[in-house]
Amino acid sequence: MSKVLYRDIMPYLLFIICFIPTLFSYYFNIPLLSKLTYELRGWSTLIGVTAMFLGLCNIIIYNYRTIKERKAGWQFGVYTIVLVFSWIIAGLYFGGLASPAYQQMYIYIKAQCWSAQIGLLTFFFVSAAFRTFRAKNLQALVLLIFAFIPFIGLAPWGEQIWPGWPAFSSWILDNVAMAGSRAIVIAASVGLVVMITRIVLRYEKGGLVRG
Amino acid sequence: MKEEVSEITWSKLLELRPEWLWLITLILIIAPMIFPIHAPFRINESTLRVYEFVENLPEGSVVVSGGAGNYAFMYETSAAFIAFLNQIKNRDIKLIIFPLHPDSLMFEPWAIRVAGFDKVKEYGKDWVILNYIPGGSYITLPAFMQDIKGLCRTDLYGTPLDELPIFNNVDNYEDIDLWVDCGANSMWSLVRYVAPYHVPIIGFVHSAYYPMFQPFKAAGLVYEFTNGIRGGAEYEKLVGYTPWNLGTITMDAYNLYSIYVLILVILANIGTQILKKGGCV
């Protein structure tokens, strides 16, 4: 009985306690519910902070074990741990996130690595376009044409060869593409409502019940 | 014999190593930075609407820059954001930066410095940067809209919000005149938690997200978007260019890059058709 209470009923009760006031305070202006929701949001922020700290501990423990057991790629574990502690020390020593020194470090190391990583897509797109954008059938040809209309529409030379190109490209994005996007957004939202309803009615237990 | 040679040539071209393609790409991207072409381009209606909306903001307006701006997409979104900062920096418009991503804590002050915003505006009086609050934007945004000082007790530098003059008349959504977002994917949260309060939203979004977010504009949840780096270049042109001109410089590279990709795709398709006729594909 205690197992059922602990694994099944308690998580569900907690979910309902948090869910009902949050949902109703969104649609109705009831001071008590608003106050309760406000408090719950504060708790959620605290949980978020705790989760971040747990994540940090997790990274350290995981990489420590990888190094200790000399698992494949343990060298990257050393690199990760050194970096984690370097950033923590730098943040504490230089006076926190707002300090110019920390910001410079962040911009010139982390940010540049991230930008470079995304920048690689520019190169991969070239080789991918060369290898895959081939009109082997009618569907591929249609895809090819519709991919290149906004691609050329964004380029200044597109409007030089035909002044109506940007407008045509915008029309494709604002109408044809929007119809597809709208369908996806609406379907995803309806799916979300269905999922929440299933959780509330206890048809869906995956997220709440362990084991 | 002649046909065979042609097929071998096309076959070799289609199997060209990607490293060669990448090398040409690199040259085409770097060359216009050294030798700018300054190719002319027109201003899209969306960018014009953004510019005019900001231009028509009354003096003393409060703008919140709340998004998940980050360095990964900085070339797509920052040009328009920097141009926006240039547009408002010489006017009496207050700016509150509310980061929705840890990276935004670094990204948005960087944009402020690049735009020279911090040189003409006084921190604490004209602009402020708040702390990143963990827990997810679906938690922080509703709380922010209802009670800014309740959610953020201090700014990024630890100063209590009550001690900052900018917050003398700013308490909640009623005091916000415009919300701007230079992030890639924070728009989903903004339409859920900011739009219901009827605060106008402008997004400086990534080109890939531009068509995806169009339904939000059509539904009246978002006022307008700028379209990636092209939108940034157009915005720069409207404000009379910015210190870095990120968008305008990139437009030259994009010009060459798009022509190059188009030529490659045309060549690949001609080659495929020739080889198909010869029975090689």
XYZ file of N, CA, C and O in Angstrom, chain B residues 21-200:
720
model
N 34.809 22.134 -52.310
C 33.615 22.996 -52.261
C 33.715 23.947 -51.065
O 33.361 25.123 -51.148
N 34.210 23.410 -49.952
C 34.325 24.220 -48.731
C 35.371 25.324 -48.896
O 35.193 26.427 -48.391
N 36.439 24.995 -49.607
C 37.495 25.984 -49.825
C 36.946 27.185 -50.614
O 37.179 28.344 -50.242
N 36.193 26.866 -51.665
C 35.603 27.957 -52.469
C 34.617 28.754 -51.616
O 34.578 29.989 -51.673
N 33.845 28.038 -50.785
C 32.882 28.715 -49.891
C 33.615 29.713 -48.995
O 33.192 30.867 -48.842
N 34.719 29.244 -48.413
C 35.499 30.095 -47.498
C 35.966 31.362 -48.216
O 35.847 32.473 -47.681
N 36.461 31.173 -49.425
C 36.948 32.333 -50.193
C 35.789 33.300 -50.470
O 35.919 34.514 -50.303
N 34.648 32.736 -50.848
C 33.493 33.587 -51.181
C 32.939 34.327 -49.968
O 32.325 35.383 -50.107
N 33.160 33.773 -48.785
C 32.668 34.449 -47.573
C 33.650 35.531 -47.128
O 33.250 36.629 -46.739
N 34.926 35.199 -47.216
C 35.939 36.152 -46.723
C 36.157 37.321 -47.702
O 36.286 38.467 -47.271
N 36.172 37.015 -48.993
C 36.492 38.048 -49.996
C 35.661 39.333 -49.859
O 36.235 40.425 -49.831
N 34.322 39.238 -49.731
C 33.563 40.499 -49.637
C 33.802 41.283 -48.361
O 33.513 42.476 -48.303
N 34.351 40.596 -47.333
C 34.668 41.341 -46.102
C 35.891 42.233 -46.350
O 36.010 43.312 -45.785
N 36.800 41.739 -47.194
C 38.003 42.530 -47.504
C 37.702 43.536 -48.622
O 38.102 44.693 -48.562
N 36.982 43.074 -49.625
C 36.620 43.942 -50.754
C 35.090 44.026 -50.851
O 34.473 43.286 -51.614
N 34.458 44.906 -50.063
C 32.984 44.962 -50.077
C 32.420 45.359 -51.454
O 33.008 46.180 -52.148
N 31.318 44.715 -51.794
C 30.694 44.992 -53.098
C 29.609 46.070 -52.953
O 29.371 46.840 -53.862
N 28.983 46.098 -51.769
C 27.860 47.012 -51.493
C 26.742 46.836 -52.512
O 26.300 47.806 -53.134
N 26.333 45.613 -52.686
C 25.234 45.333 -53.625
C 23.954 45.980 -53.109
O 23.657 45.878 -51.916
N 23.221 46.670 -53.991
C 21.989 47.324 -53.509
C 20.896 46.310 -53.179
O 20.844 45.241 -53.786
N 20.091 46.642 -52.200
C 18.948 45.770 -51.875
C 17.786 46.626 -51.381
O 17.999 47.722 -50.852
N 16.597 46.110 -51.594
C 15.402 46.856 -51.208
C 14.995 46.518 -49.787
O 15.420 45.505 -49.240
N 14.120 47.367 -49.246
C 13.663 47.134 -47.868
C 12.297 46.448 -47.889
O 11.361 46.947 -48.517
N 12.257 45.335 -47.203
C 11.025 44.548 -47.117
C 9.983 45.279 -46.264
O 10.330 46.028 -45.357
N 8.736 45.009 -46.544
C 7.648 45.670 -45.820
C 7.688 45.358 -44.317
O 7.404 46.217 -43.480
N 8.061 44.110 -43.973
C 8.114 43.715 -42.557
C 9.128 44.561 -41.791
O 8.836 45.063 -40.697
N 10.306 44.718 -42.372
C 11.356 45.510 -41.703
C 10.906 46.963 -41.570
O 11.136 47.599 -40.530
N 10.245 47.453 -42.595
C 9.764 48.838 -42.577
C 8.730 49.032 -41.464
O 8.744 50.035 -40.753
N 7.868 48.040 -41.290
C 6.841 48.107 -40.237
C 7.493 48.129 -38.847
O 7.064 48.850 -37.956
N 8.560 47.318 -38.696
C 9.288 47.302 -37.417
C 9.889 48.678 -37.159
O 9.724 49.259 -36.076
N 10.543 49.197 -38.174
C 11.215 50.499 -38.041
C 10.199 51.590 -37.682
O 10.417 52.390 -36.776
N 9.087 51.591 -38.391
C 8.084 52.637 -38.171
C 7.420 52.515 -36.797
O 7.143 53.515 -36.147
N 7.219 51.281 -36.369
C 6.618 51.082 -35.046
C 7.532 51.663 -33.961
O 7.087 52.373 -33.064
N 8.818 51.348 -34.062
C 9.793 51.841 -33.068
C 9.897 53.364 -33.164
O 9.964 54.053 -32.144
N 9.873 53.864 -34.392
C 9.972 55.308 -34.619
C 8.780 56.045 -33.986
O 8.931 57.148 -33.480
N 7.623 55.393 -34.024
C 6.414 56.039 -33.499
C 6.190 55.820 -32.003
O 5.168 56.262 -31.465
N 7.121 55.142 -31.345
C 6.981 54.963 -29.885
C 7.059 56.328 -29.210
O 7.964 57.110 -29.513
N 6.146 56.627 -28.294
C 6.225 57.936 -27.625
C 7.452 58.042 -26.726
O 7.980 57.025 -26.266
N 7.902 59.253 -26.504
C 9.048 59.479 -25.605
C 8.677 58.959 -24.213
O 7.530 59.088 -23.789
N 9.642 58.369 -23.540
C 9.406 57.824 -22.204
C 8.895 56.399 -22.221
O 8.593 55.829 -21.168
N 8.806 55.812 -23.409
C 8.324 54.425 -23.513
C 9.297 53.451 -22.857
O 10.501 53.722 -22.767
N 8.745 52.331 -22.442
C 9.572 51.289 -21.819
C 9.585 50.070 -22.746
O 8.536 49.551 -23.118
N 10.784 49.644 -23.119
C 10.943 48.484 -23.991
C 11.628 47.383 -23.195
O 12.618 47.636 -22.506
N 11.094 46.185 -23.285
C 11.767 45.040 -22.649
C 12.384 44.199 -23.754
O 11.715 43.847 -24.723
N 13.671 43.932 -23.599
C 14.317 43.015 -24.530
C 14.410 41.680 -23.803
O 15.308 41.445 -23.004
N 13.449 40.848 -24.067
C 13.395 39.572 -23.347
C 13.354 38.432 -24.323
O 12.362 38.205 -25.001
N 14.454 37.764 -24.426
C 14.522 36.628 -25.345
C 15.702 35.759 -25.018
O 16.418 35.998 -24.048
N 15.861 34.745 -25.857
C 16.967 33.812 -25.643
C 18.065 34.078 -26.669
O 18.511 33.177 -27.367
N 18.463 35.338 -26.763
C 19.534 35.694 -27.708
C 20.820 34.987 -27.339
O 21.193 34.965 -26.173
N 21.444 34.376 -28.314
C 22.701 33.693 -28.002
C 23.680 33.800 -29.165
O 23.319 34.206 -30.263
N 24.905 33.420 -28.887
C 25.975 33.622 -29.858
C 25.911 32.667 -31.041
O 26.488 32.943 -32.080
N 25.243 31.540 -30.867
C 25.197 30.569 -31.953
C 24.559 31.189 -33.194
O 24.991 30.940 -34.305
N 23.533 31.997 -32.980
C 22.822 32.587 -34.112
C 23.057 34.091 -34.199
O 22.231 34.818 -34.736
N 24.185 34.550 -33.648
C 24.391 35.998 -33.542
C 24.376 36.694 -34.905
O 23.867 37.795 -35.037
N 24.893 36.028 -35.944
C 24.924 36.697 -37.243
C 23.535 36.777 -37.856
O 23.301 37.576 -38.749
N 22.638 35.965 -37.413
C 21.278 35.996 -37.949
C 20.427 37.045 -37.243
O 19.605 37.688 -37.860
N 20.621 37.161 -35.935
C 19.684 37.997 -35.176
C 20.281 39.312 -34.663
O 19.543 40.258 -34.429
N 21.610 39.356 -34.494
C 22.174 40.523 -33.814
C 22.190 41.772 -34.679
O 22.115 42.876 -34.160
N 22.278 41.615 -36.014
C 22.336 42.813 -36.872
C 21.092 43.674 -36.658
O 21.198 44.891 -36.476
N 19.928 43.028 -36.661
C 18.675 43.771 -36.479
C 18.585 44.336 -35.066
O 18.133 45.469 -34.865
N 19.045 43.561 -34.077
C 18.972 44.015 -32.681
C 19.882 45.233 -32.468
O 19.482 46.203 -31.812
N 21.080 45.177 -33.046
C 22.009 46.315 -32.909
C 21.436 47.549 -33.619
O 21.518 48.671 -33.110
N 20.821 47.320 -34.772
C 20.196 48.440 -35.494
C 19.056 49.042 -34.660
O 18.902 50.266 -34.592
N 18.300 48.169 -33.997
C 17.204 48.622 -33.134
C 17.751 49.483 -31.988
O 17.219 50.559 -31.682
N 18.854 49.016 -31.377
C 19.466 49.774 -30.279
C 19.943 51.137 -30.772
O 19.823 52.140 -30.071
N 20.453 51.173 -32.006
C 20.881 52.442 -32.588
C 19.709 53.376 -32.819
O 19.851 54.590 -32.689
N 18.581 52.779 -33.173
C 17.403 53.606 -33.443
C 16.886 54.278 -32.172
O 16.423 55.416 -32.212
N 16.983 53.555 -31.040
C 16.393 54.116 -29.809
C 17.407 54.838 -28.921
O 17.009 55.502 -27.977
N 18.685 54.695 -29.237
C 19.682 55.198 -28.270
C 19.683 56.715 -28.105
O 20.101 57.218 -27.070
N 19.232 57.441 -29.121
C 19.214 58.901 -28.980
C 17.838 59.445 -28.618
O 17.578 60.630 -28.757
N 16.970 58.532 -28.180
C 15.629 58.971 -27.791
C 15.384 58.617 -26.322
O 16.108 57.815 -25.743
N 14.341 59.221 -25.753
C 14.028 58.943 -24.358
C 13.203 57.654 -24.281
O 11.996 57.679 -24.033
N 13.860 56.553 -24.522
C 13.188 55.247 -24.443
C 13.991 54.376 -23.477
O 15.213 54.266 -23.588
N 13.297 53.820 -22.502
C 13.972 52.993 -21.482
C 14.070 51.555 -21.987
O 13.138 51.056 -22.631
N 15.164 50.917 -21.640
C 15.356 49.532 -22.080
C 15.637 48.639 -20.875
O 16.570 48.886 -20.107
N 14.819 47.612 -20.738
C 15.019 46.623 -19.671
C 15.390 45.310 -20.342
O 14.631 44.796 -21.171
N 16.547 44.781 -20.005
C 16.955 43.504 -20.595
C 16.635 42.391 -19.603
O 17.100 42.406 -18.462
N 15.813 41.474 -20.070
C 15.389 40.356 -19.221
C 15.792 39.058 -19.925
O 15.071 38.560 -20.789
N 16.956 38.499 -19.591
C 17.446 37.333 -20.333
C 16.631 36.070 -20.041
O 16.318 35.780 -18.891
N 16.317 35.358 -21.109
C 15.588 34.092 -20.952
C 16.515 32.906 -21.210
O 16.056 31.770 -21.347
N 17.783 33.167 -21.320
C 18.768 32.118 -21.582
C 20.078 32.570 -20.922
O 20.388 33.759 -20.976
N 20.832 31.650 -20.315
C 22.075 32.096 -19.662
C 23.010 32.838 -20.615
O 23.711 33.761 -20.219
N 22.997 32.447 -21.885
C 23.864 33.100 -22.865
C 23.483 34.565 -23.087
O 24.338 35.387 -23.427
N 22.188 34.879 -22.911
C 21.721 36.248 -23.151
C 22.364 37.241 -22.186
O 22.476 38.424 -22.486
N 22.778 36.735 -21.023
C 23.452 37.590 -20.037
C 24.724 38.184 -20.611
O 25.173 39.255 -20.206
N 25.346 37.456 -21.540
C 26.578 37.930 -22.166
C 26.273 38.568 -23.520
O 26.880 39.552 -23.905
N 25.317 37.954 -24.235
C 25.030 38.371 -25.604
C 24.455 39.798 -25.667
O 24.913 40.619 -26.460
N 23.487 40.070 -24.818
C 22.810 41.358 -24.924
C 23.708 42.527 -24.475
O 23.730 43.557 -25.143
N 24.502 42.372 -23.368
C 25.459 43.446 -23.064
C 26.478 43.653 -24.182
O 26.903 44.770 -24.451
N 26.837 42.559 -24.866
C 27.761 42.671 -26.004
C 27.139 43.541 -27.102
O 27.786 44.442 -27.648
N 25.861 43.278 -27.401
C 25.160 44.063 -28.431
C 25.052 45.535 -28.003
O 25.207 46.438 -28.826
N 24.824 45.741 -26.699
C 24.733 47.112 -26.158
C 26.054 47.848 -26.396
O 26.071 49.007 -26.821
N 27.167 47.136 -26.127
C 28.487 47.759 -26.310
C 28.749 48.047 -27.792
O 29.255 49.107 -28.150
N 28.410 47.077 -28.647
C 28.650 47.248 -30.085
C 27.849 48.430 -30.623
O 28.347 49.224 -31.422
N 26.623 48.570 -30.152
C 25.761 49.667 -30.629
C 26.164 51.010 -30.015
O 25.669 52.053 -30.438
N 27.039 50.989 -29.022
C 27.434 52.221 -28.343
C 26.308 52.762 -27.476
O 26.283 53.943 -27.128
N 25.376 51.887 -27.126
C 24.197 52.274 -26.345
C 24.608 52.734 -24.954
O 24.069 53.704 -24.421
N 25.586 52.029 -24.382
C 26.018 52.338 -23.012
C 26.769 53.665 -22.917
O 26.935 54.209 -21.835
N 27.218 54.186 -24.068
C 27.972 55.457 -24.037
C 27.040 56.656 -23.960
O 27.417 57.701 -23.443
N 25.845 56.523 -24.532
C 24.921 57.672 -24.529
C 23.804 57.523 -23.496
O 23.124 58.485 -23.183
N 23.644 56.318 -22.990
C 22.562 56.086 -22.023
C 23.150 55.761 -20.648
O 24.196 55.114 -20.560
N 22.432 56.173 -19.631
C 22.917 55.969 -18.264
C 22.342 54.672 -17.706
O 21.120 54.475 -17.725
N 23.252 53.823 -17.217
C 22.793 52.549 -16.649
C 21.980 52.815 -15.371
O 22.371 53.623 -14.529
N 20.888 52.108 -15.250
C 20.043 52.258 -14.050
C 18.937 53.272 -14.248
O 17.874 53.169 -13.658
N 19.222 54.279 -15.110
C 18.218 55.316 -15.373
C 17.535 55.070 -16.726
O 16.318 55.155 -16.849
N 18.366 54.767 -17.733
C 17.831 54.565 -19.087
C 17.788 53.099 -19.499
O 17.009 52.726 -20.363
N 18.675 52.322 -18.953
C 18.654 50.896 -19.298
C 19.171 50.066 -18.125
O 19.861 50.580 -17.244
N 18.793 48.819 -18.130
C 19.176 47.935 -17.035
C 19.210 46.500 -17.550
O 18.505 46.154 -18.500
N 20.075 45.704 -16.952
C 20.067 44.281 -17.295
C 19.754 43.474 -16.036
O 20.389 43.656 -14.991
N 18.738 42.645 -16.154
C 18.311 41.839 -15.009
C 19.021 40.488 -15.030
O 19.642 40.122 -16.027
N 18.865 39.766 -13.949
C 19.514 38.454 -13.853
C 18.747 37.408 -14.639
O 17.540 37.540 -14.854
N 19.453 36.372 -15.010
C 18.771 35.218 -15.596
C 18.129 34.429 -14.453
O 18.790 34.113 -13.469
N 16.836 34.151 -14.584
C 16.130 33.398 -13.538
C 15.909 31.975 -14.040
O 15.200 31.788 -15.041
N 16.480 30.986 -13.386
C 16.255 29.602 -13.840
C 14.816 29.157 -13.591
O 14.087 29.775 -12.818
N 14.440 28.092 -14.226
C 13.091 27.550 -14.028
C 12.296 27.475 -15.308
O 11.230 26.873 -15.344
N 12.800 28.107 -16.359
C 12.095 28.053 -17.641
C 11.252 29.287 -17.868
O 10.705 29.856 -16.923
N 11.144 29.691 -19.139
C 10.425 30.928 -19.466
C 8.931 30.800 -19.165
O 8.264 31.808 -18.932
N 8.396 29.580 -19.156
C 6.976 29.411 -18.842
C 6.691 29.711 -17.370
O 5.546 29.876 -16.978
N 7.732 29.781 -16.562
C 7.580 30.156 -15.149
C 7.915 31.629 -14.980
O 7.171 32.386 -14.364
N 9.045 32.034 -15.562
C 9.529 33.386 -15.295
C 8.714 34.458 -16.016
O 8.480 35.529 -15.466
N 8.261 34.154 -17.240
C 7.535 35.191 -17.994
C 6.212 35.600 -17.338
O 5.970 36.804 -17.177
N 5.342 34.656 -16.933
C 4.101 35.104 -16.279
C 4.379 35.891 -15.005
O 3.711 36.893 -14.726
N 5.392 35.447 -14.253
C 5.724 36.152 -13.014
C 6.244 37.554 -13.322
O 5.911 38.523 -12.635
N 7.054 37.670 -14.376
C 7.612 38.962 -14.777
C 6.499 39.917 -15.182
O 6.500 41.085 -14.807
N 5.539 39.408 -15.951
C 4.460 40.269 -16.435
C 3.613 40.794 -15.280
O 3.104 41.909 -15.332
N 3.478 39.985 -14.232
C 2.606 40.395 -13.126
C 3.320 41.261 -12.089
O 2.727 42.172 -11.529
N 4.588 40.954 -11.840
C 5.303 41.690 -10.791
C 6.811 41.595 -11.044
O 7.460 40.647 -10.619
N 7.338 42.599 -11.731
C 8.760 42.567 -12.117
C 9.660 42.553 -10.877
O 10.569 41.738 -10.756
N 9.341 43.451 -9.928
C 10.205 43.553 -8.738
C 10.062 42.340 -7.831
O 10.964 42.027 -7.060
N 8.912 41.694 -7.927
C 8.720 40.483 -7.116
C 9.558 39.334 -7.637
O 10.056 38.521 -6.867
N 9.705 39.270 -8.955
C 10.485 38.177 -9.548
C 11.975 38.465 -9.465
O 12.763 37.626 -9.023
N 12.360 39.667 -9.897
C 13.789 40.020 -9.907
C 14.033 41.014 -8.781
O 13.644 42.177 -8.904
N 14.639 40.557 -7.747
C 14.869 41.463 -6.605
C 16.003 42.444 -6.906
O 15.999 43.573 -6.460
N 17.008 41.962 -7.681
C 18.162 42.817 -7.991
C 18.454 42.746 -9.490
O 17.935 41.881 -10.186
N 19.325 43.658 -9.952
C 19.772 43.565 -11.346
C 20.970 42.619 -11.414
O 21.319 41.976 -10.407
N 21.613 42.548 -12.547
C 22.735 41.625 -12.708
C 23.900 41.951 -11.757
O 24.641 41.078 -11.341
N 24.020 43.230 -11.407
C 25.141 43.652 -10.566
C 24.806 43.621 -9.073
O 25.587 44.084 -8.255
N 23.614 43.125 -8.759
C 23.243 42.979 -7.346
C 22.576 44.193 -6.741
O 22.324 44.234 -5.535
N 22.294 45.228 -7.537
C 21.621 46.420 -7.006
C 20.118 46.144 -6.900
O 19.506 45.701 -7.876
N 19.512 46.400 -5.723
C 18.053 46.193 -5.608
C 17.298 47.063 -6.615
O 17.677 48.215 -6.844
N 16.252 46.495 -7.205
C 15.527 47.227 -8.255
C 14.919 48.527 -7.738
O 14.783 49.492 -8.496
N 14.567 48.555 -6.443
C 13.973 49.779 -5.874
C 14.960 50.949 -5.895
O 14.554 52.105 -5.846
N 16.240 50.619 -5.954
C 17.249 51.699 -5.945
C 17.563 52.199 -7.358
O 18.359 53.118 -7.533
N 16.992 51.548 -8.388
C 17.272 51.952 -9.772
C 16.155 52.870 -10.272
O 14.983 52.487 -10.261
N 16.495 54.088 -10.713
C 15.453 55.055 -11.122
C 14.556 54.549 -12.246
O 13.399 54.948 -12.337
N 15.089 53.675 -13.110
C 14.288 53.184 -14.251
C 13.022 52.471 -13.773
O 11.999 52.455 -14.458
N 13.077 51.916 -12.557
C 11.933 51.152 -12.052
C 10.973 51.998 -11.208
O 10.070 51.462 -10.594
N 11.173 53.326 -11.218
C 10.271 54.181 -10.426
C 8.813 54.022 -10.845
O 7.915 54.006 -10.020
N 8.617 53.918 -12.167
C 7.233 53.808 -12.660
C 7.015 52.528 -13.450
O 6.134 52.458 -14.294
N 7.852 51.549 -13.202
C 7.699 50.284 -13.940
C 7.490 49.163 -12.931
O 8.374 48.859 -12.121
N 6.297 48.575 -12.975
C 5.989 47.502 -12.027
C 5.579 46.204 -12.715
O 5.964 45.130 -12.293
N 4.766 46.342 -13.760
C 4.258 45.127 -14.409
C 3.965 45.381 -15.887
O 4.401 46.394 -16.443
N 3.205 44.466 -16.499
C 2.945 44.550 -17.946
C 2.300 45.864 -18.384
O 2.487 46.311 -19.512
N 1.568 46.512 -17.480
C 0.886 47.761 -17.842
C 1.873 48.867 -18.201
O 1.524 49.820 -18.885
N 3.108 48.728 -17.707
C 4.105 49.774 -17.933
C 5.028 49.456 -19.100
O 5.985 50.194 -19.357
N 4.789 48.328 -19.775
C 5.668 47.932 -20.892
C 5.002 48.321 -22.210
O 3.849 47.971 -22.458
N 5.731 49.063 -23.042
C 5.164 49.526 -24.319
C 5.549 48.641 -25.490
O 4.885 48.659 -26.525
N 6.642 47.932 -25.362
C 7.082 47.071 -26.463
C 7.970 45.967 -25.907
O 8.750 46.195 -24.974
N 7.829 44.793 -26.500
C 8.690 43.663 -26.119
C 9.469 43.260 -27.364
O 8.865 43.008 -28.404
N 10.785 43.257 -27.278
C 11.568 42.801 -28.432
C 12.296 41.511 -28.068
O 12.665 41.291 -26.919
N 12.481 40.692 -29.086
C 13.113 39.393 -28.862
C 14.167 39.183 -29.939
O 13.854 39.252 -31.131
N 15.399 38.965 -29.520
C 16.430 38.680 -30.529
C 16.885 37.230 -30.389
O 18.003 36.889 -30.719
N 16.000 36.415 -29.912
C 16.355 35.011 -29.727
C 15.892 34.153 -30.877
O 15.216 34.610 -31.793
N 16.292 32.911 -30.827
C 15.919 32.011 -31.906
C 14.588 31.325 -31.617
O 13.707 31.278 -32.462
N 14.436 30.817 -30.413
C 13.223 30.020 -30.187
C 12.418 30.428 -28.958
O 11.602 29.663 -28.479
N 12.635 31.657 -28.462
C 11.857 32.080 -27.291
C 10.473 32.593 -27.685
O 9.636 32.843 -26.826
N 10.239 32.738 -28.998
C 8.963 33.285 -29.470
C 7.772 32.428 -29.026
O 6.692 32.947 -28.745
N 8.000 31.120 -28.923
C 6.916 30.221 -28.495
C 6.414 30.629 -27.113
O 5.207 30.613 -26.852
N 7.336 30.981 -26.234
C 6.937 31.390 -24.876
C 6.311 32.776 -24.894
O 5.346 33.031 -24.166
N 6.852 33.655 -25.708
C 6.339 35.032 -25.717
C 4.885 35.095 -26.167
O 4.089 35.848 -25.609
N 4.530 34.307 -27.180
C 3.132 34.362 -27.643
C 2.184 33.784 -26.594
O 1.008 34.132 -26.555
N 2.706 32.912 -25.743
C 1.842 32.327 -24.710
C 1.711 33.232 -23.488
O 0.652 33.311 -22.897
N 2.824 33.865 -23.096
C 2.816 34.547 -21.798
C 2.938 36.071 -21.869
O 2.744 36.736 -20.862
N 3.292 36.615 -23.019
C 3.384 38.076 -23.138
C 2.226 38.602 -23.987
O 1.571 39.569 -23.611
N 1.969 37.930 -25.095
C 0.892 38.385 -26.001
C -0.480 38.510 -25.316
O -1.207 39.468 -25.605
N -0.862 37.612 -24.395
C -2.183 37.781 -23.760
C -2.350 39.089 -22.996
O -3.464 39.520 -22.737
N -1.222 39.735 -22.638
C -1.304 41.013 -21.917
C -1.366 42.202 -22.889
O -1.263 43.350 -22.476
N -1.481 41.893 -24.197
C -1.577 42.917 -25.244
C -0.357 43.838 -25.292
O -0.481 45.029 -25.590
N 0.786 43.280 -24.965
C 2.041 44.027 -25.131
C 2.540 43.713 -26.547
O 2.686 42.548 -26.899
N 2.765 44.740 -27.384
C 3.225 44.456 -28.752
C 4.601 43.755 -28.744
O 5.476 44.129 -27.961
